[in-house]
Coordinates of C-alpha atoms and ligand atoms in Angstrom, one line a residue:
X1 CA -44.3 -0.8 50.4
X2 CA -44.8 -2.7 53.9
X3 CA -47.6 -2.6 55.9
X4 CA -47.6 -0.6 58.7
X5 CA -48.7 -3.5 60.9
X6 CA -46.0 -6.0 59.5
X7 CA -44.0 -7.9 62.3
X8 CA -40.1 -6.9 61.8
X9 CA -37.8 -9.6 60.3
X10 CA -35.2 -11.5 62.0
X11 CA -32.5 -9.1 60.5
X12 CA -34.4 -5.7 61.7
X13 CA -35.2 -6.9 65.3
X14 CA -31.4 -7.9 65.4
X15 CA -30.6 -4.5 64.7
X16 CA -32.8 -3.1 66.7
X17 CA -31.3 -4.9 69.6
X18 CA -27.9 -3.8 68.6
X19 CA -28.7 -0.4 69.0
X20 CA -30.0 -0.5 71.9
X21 CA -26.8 -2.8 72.8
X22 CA -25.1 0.5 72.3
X23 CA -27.2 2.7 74.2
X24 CA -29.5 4.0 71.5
X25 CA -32.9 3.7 72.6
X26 CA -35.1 6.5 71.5
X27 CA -35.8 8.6 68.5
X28 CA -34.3 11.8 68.0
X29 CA -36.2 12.9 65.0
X30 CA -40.4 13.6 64.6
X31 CA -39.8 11.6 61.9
X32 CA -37.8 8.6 60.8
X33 CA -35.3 8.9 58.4
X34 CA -33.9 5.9 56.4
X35 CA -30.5 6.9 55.2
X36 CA -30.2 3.5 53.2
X37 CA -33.3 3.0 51.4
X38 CA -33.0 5.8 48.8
X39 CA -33.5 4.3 45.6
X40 CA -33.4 7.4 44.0
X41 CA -29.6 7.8 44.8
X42 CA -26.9 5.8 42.9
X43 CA -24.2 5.6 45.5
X44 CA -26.7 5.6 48.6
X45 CA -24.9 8.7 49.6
X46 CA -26.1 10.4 52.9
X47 CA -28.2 13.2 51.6
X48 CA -26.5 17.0 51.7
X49 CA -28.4 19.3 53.9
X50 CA -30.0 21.7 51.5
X51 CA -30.2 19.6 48.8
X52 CA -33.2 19.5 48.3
X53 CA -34.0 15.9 48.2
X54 CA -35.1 13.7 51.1
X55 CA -34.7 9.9 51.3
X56 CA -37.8 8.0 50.9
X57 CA -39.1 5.6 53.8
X58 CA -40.0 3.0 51.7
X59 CA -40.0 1.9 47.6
X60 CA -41.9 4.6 46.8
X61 CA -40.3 7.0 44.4
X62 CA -40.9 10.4 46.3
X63 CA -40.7 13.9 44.6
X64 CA -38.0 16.3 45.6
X65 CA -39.1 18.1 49.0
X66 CA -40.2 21.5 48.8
X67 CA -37.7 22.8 50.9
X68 CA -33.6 22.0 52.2
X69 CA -33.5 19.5 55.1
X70 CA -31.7 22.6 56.7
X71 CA -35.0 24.4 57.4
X72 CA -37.0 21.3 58.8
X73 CA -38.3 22.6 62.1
X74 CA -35.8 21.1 64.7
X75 CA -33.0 22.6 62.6
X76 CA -33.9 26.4 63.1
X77 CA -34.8 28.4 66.2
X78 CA -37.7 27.6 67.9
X79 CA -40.3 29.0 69.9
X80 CA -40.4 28.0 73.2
X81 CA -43.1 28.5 76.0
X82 CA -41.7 29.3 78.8
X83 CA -43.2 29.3 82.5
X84 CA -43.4 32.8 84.2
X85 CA -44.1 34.8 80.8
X86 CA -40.7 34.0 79.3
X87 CA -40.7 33.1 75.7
X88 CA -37.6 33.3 74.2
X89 CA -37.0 33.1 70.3
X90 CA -34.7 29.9 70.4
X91 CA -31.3 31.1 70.9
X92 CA -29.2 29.6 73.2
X93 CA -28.2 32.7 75.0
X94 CA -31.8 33.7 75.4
X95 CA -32.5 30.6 76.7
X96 CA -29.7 30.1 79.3
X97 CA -31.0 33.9 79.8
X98 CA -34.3 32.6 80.4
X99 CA -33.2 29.6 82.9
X100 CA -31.6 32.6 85.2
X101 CA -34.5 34.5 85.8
X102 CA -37.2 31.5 85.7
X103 CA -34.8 30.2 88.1
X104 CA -33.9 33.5 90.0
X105 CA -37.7 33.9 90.7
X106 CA -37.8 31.0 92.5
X107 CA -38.0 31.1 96.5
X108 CA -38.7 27.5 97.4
X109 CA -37.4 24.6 96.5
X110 CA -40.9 23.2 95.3
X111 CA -41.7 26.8 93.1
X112 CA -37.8 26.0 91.4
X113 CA -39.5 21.9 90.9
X114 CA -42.4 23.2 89.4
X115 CA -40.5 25.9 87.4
X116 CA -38.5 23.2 85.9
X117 CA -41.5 21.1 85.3
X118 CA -43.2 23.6 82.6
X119 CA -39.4 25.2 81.3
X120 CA -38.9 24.1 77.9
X121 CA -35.8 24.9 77.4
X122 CA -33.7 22.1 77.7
X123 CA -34.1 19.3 74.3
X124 CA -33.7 16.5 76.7
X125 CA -36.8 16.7 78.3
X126 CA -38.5 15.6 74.7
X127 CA -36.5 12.4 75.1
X128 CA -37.0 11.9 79.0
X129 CA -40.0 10.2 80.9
X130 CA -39.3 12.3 84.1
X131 CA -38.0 15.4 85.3
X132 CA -35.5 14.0 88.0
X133 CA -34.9 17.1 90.4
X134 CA -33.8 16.0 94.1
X135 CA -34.4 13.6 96.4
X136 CA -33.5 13.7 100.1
X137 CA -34.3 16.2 103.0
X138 CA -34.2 19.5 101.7
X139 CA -33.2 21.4 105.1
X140 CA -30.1 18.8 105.0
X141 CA -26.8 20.7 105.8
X142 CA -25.1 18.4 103.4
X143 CA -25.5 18.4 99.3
X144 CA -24.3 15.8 96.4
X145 CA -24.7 16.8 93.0
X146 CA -24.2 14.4 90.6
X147 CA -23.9 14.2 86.9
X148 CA -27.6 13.3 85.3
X149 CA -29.9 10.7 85.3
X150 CA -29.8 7.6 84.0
X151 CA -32.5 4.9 83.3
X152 CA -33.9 4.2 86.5
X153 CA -33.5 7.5 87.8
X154 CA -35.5 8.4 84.2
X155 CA -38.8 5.8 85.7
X156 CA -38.5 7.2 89.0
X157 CA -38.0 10.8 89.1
X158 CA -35.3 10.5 91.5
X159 CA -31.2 10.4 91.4
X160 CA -29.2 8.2 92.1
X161 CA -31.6 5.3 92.4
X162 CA -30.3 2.8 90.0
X163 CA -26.7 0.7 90.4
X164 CA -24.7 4.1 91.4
X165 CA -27.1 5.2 93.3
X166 CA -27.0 2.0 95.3
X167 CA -23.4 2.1 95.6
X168 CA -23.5 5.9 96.8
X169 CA -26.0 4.6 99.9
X170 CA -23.7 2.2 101.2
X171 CA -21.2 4.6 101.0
X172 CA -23.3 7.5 102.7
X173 CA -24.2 4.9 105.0
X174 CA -20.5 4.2 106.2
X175 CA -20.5 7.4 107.3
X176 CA -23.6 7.3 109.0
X177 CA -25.7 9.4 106.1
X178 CA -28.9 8.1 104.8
X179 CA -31.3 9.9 102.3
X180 CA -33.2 11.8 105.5
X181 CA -29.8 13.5 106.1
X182 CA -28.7 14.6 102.4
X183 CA -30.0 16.4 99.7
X184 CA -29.0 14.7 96.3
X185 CA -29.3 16.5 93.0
X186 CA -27.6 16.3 89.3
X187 CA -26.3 18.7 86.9
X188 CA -29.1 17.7 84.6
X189 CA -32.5 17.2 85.4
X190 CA -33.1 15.3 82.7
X191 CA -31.7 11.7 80.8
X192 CA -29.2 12.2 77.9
X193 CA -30.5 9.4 75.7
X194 CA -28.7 6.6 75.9
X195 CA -26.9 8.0 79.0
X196 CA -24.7 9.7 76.3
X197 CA -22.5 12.5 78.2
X198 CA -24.4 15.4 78.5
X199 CA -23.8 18.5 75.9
X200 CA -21.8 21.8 77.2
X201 CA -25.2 23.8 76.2
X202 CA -27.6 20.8 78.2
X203 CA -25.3 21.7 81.2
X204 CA -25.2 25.4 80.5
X205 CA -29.4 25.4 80.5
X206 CA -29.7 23.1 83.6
X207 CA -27.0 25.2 85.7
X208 CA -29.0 28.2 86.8
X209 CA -31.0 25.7 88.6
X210 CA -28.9 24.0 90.2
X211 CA -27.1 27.4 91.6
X212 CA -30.7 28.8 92.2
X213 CA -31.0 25.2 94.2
X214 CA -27.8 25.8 96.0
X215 CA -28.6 29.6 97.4
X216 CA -32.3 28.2 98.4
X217 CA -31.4 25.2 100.4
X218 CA -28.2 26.6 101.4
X219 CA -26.4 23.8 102.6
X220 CA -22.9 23.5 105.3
X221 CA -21.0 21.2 102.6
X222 CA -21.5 20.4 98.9
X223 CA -20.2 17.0 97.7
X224 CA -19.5 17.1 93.9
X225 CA -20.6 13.2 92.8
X226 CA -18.3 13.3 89.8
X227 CA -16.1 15.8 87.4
X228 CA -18.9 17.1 85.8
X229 CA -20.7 18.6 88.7
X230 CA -17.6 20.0 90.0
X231 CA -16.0 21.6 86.7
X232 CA -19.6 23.2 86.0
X233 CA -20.3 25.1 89.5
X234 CA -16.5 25.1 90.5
X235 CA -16.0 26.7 87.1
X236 CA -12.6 24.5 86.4
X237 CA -11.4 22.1 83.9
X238 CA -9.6 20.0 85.5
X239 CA -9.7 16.3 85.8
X240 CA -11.6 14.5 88.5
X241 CA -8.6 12.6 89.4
X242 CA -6.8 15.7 90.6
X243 CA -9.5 17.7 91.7
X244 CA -11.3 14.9 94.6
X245 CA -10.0 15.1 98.3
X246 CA -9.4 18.5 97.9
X247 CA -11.4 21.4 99.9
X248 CA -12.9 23.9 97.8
X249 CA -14.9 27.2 98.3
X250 CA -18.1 27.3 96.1
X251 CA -19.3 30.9 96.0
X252 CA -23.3 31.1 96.2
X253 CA -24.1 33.8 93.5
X254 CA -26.8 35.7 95.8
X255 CA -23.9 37.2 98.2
X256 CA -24.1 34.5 101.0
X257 CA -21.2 32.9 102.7
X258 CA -18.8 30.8 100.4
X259 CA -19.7 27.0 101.1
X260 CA -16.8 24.1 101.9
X261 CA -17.0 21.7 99.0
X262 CA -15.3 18.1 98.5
X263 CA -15.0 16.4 95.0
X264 CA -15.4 12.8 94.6
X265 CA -15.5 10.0 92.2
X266 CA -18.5 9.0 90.7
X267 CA -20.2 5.4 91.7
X268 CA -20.4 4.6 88.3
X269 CA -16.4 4.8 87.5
X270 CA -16.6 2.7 91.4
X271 CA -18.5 0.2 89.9
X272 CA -15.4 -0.2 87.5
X273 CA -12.7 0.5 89.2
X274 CA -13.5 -1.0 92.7
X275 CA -9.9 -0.3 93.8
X276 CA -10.5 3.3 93.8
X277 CA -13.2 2.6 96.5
X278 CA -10.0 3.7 98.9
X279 CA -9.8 7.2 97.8
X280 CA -13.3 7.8 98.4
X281 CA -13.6 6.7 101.4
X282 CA -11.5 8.9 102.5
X283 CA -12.6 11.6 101.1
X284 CA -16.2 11.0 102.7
X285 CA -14.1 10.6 106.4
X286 CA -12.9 14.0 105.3
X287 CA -16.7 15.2 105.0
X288 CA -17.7 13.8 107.9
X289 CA -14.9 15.3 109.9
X290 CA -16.3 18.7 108.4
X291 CA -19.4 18.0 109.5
X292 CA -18.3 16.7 113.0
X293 CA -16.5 20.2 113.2
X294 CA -18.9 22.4 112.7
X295 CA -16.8 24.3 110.9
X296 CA -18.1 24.5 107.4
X297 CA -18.1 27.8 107.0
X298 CA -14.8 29.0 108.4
X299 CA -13.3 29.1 105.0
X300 CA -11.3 32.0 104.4
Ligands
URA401 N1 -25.6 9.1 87.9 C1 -25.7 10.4 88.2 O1 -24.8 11.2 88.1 N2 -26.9 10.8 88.7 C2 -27.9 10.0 88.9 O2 -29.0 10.4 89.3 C3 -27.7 8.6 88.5 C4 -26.6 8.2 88.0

């Protein structure tokens, strides 16, 4: 058995950096699981949910655990507290349920921030340091909504602070935006580990606040920062690629005028692919033209 205070070897604290190398840097499990190191098994086979048996942590022959891996807590529905009253039994329906009317009861922007703050219904705020809601002026009459955070914006509490997020400020810049002038926001609120694309049921949870943030603040012109802020509230699946430097009509759900919306690449596909820095350029003259207008909501 080793000590619980031994320093790693060599080999482990190369792993270690490999995984996080490859973007895994947190647990996802109460409890570690050491697929490798079961003795008990000939083959070192992965164990079969249900089986019965778990893998032991360390030498120690361990007895057959009382009941399947399927039923270990994080496996079945839970119980989540909810703010406002609402404590759903763990299905995802009742919890994207229980988003809309936490979210819908909202009137402020600060009541939807602290709303988010005590909902536990989204798994990636177990892995998360911060909620990471919006940043900017929120009577701006322009909106960017992005795709989540990422690991400065995880320290900070705030999107789009890290390498994108730099990028994206030069870029508002050119056009003469700063952060006093905008209202940035994500799909998610919180970090996928890892940065690890966000799942469709992650988006599905965070999206009744970011619509509920939308009808509040009500802005002239959204800015989709990305495909997957603009196939989530444009409710589309097409590619990026085709969809930026178009104009599109985003419908606020509480009856209010439709909104003039422009898709754009994200900063972080910029940072790779500098030579589509062209195309969003233009599509930011295009916003500012909008915005030069006045004529935002003369969609029809
Ligand atoms: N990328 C995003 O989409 N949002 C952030 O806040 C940071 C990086």
């Amino acid at each position: 058995m080793v000590p619980a205070d031994a320093e790693p070897s060599g080999a482990v604290t190369a792993w270690l950096h490999w995984y996080a190398a490859m973007g895994v840097d947190c647990c996802l499990h109460d409890s570690p699981t050491a697929f490798f190191n079961d003795r008990q098994s000939s083959h070192f086979d992965l164990p079969h949910p249900g089986s019965g048996t778990r893998p032991a942590l360390d030498d120690t022959p361990r007895p057959p655990a009382s009941r399947p891996l399927a039923a270990e807590p994080a496996a079945g529905p839970v119980s989540l507290p909810f703010g406002h009253g609402y404590a759903p039994n763990g299905s995802s329906s009742d919890i994207i349920q229980g988003a809309r009317s936490l979210a819908a009861s909202c009137s402020t922007i600060d009541a939807l921030r602290t709303a988010l703050e005590s909902f536990e219904g989204c798994a990636l705020k177990r892995t998360a340091n911060r909620l990471c809601f919006g940043d900017g002026n929120p009577a701006a009459s322009i909106m960017l909504i992005g795709e989540a955070p990422g690991a400065e914006e995880d320290r900070q509490g705030k999107p789009f602070v890290g390498p994108s997020g730099r990028l994206l400020d030069r870029m508002l810049a050119a056009i003469g935006l700063g952060r006093e002038t905008v209202w940035i926001t994500n799909a998610i609120f919180w970090r996928p580990p890892g940065n690890r694309t966000p799942t469709a049921n992650e988006i599905a949870v965070c999206q009744p606040f970011v619509e509920r943030q939308i009808e509040i603040m009500a802005p002239e012109i959204i800015v989709f920062v990305g495909g997957i802020a603009a196939r989530t509230l444009l409710g589309t699946r097409e590619g990026v690629t085709r969809l930026r430097g178009r104009r599109f009509s985003y419908e606020p759900g509480d009856g209010k005028p439709a909104i003039p919306a422009m898709v754009m690449f994200h900063p972080a596909y910029l940072l790779r692919q500098p030579a589509r820095k062209k195309e969003s350029w233009q599509d930011l003259m295009t916003v500012s033209e909008w915005l030069e207008d006045g004529a935002m909501r003369s969609i029809h």
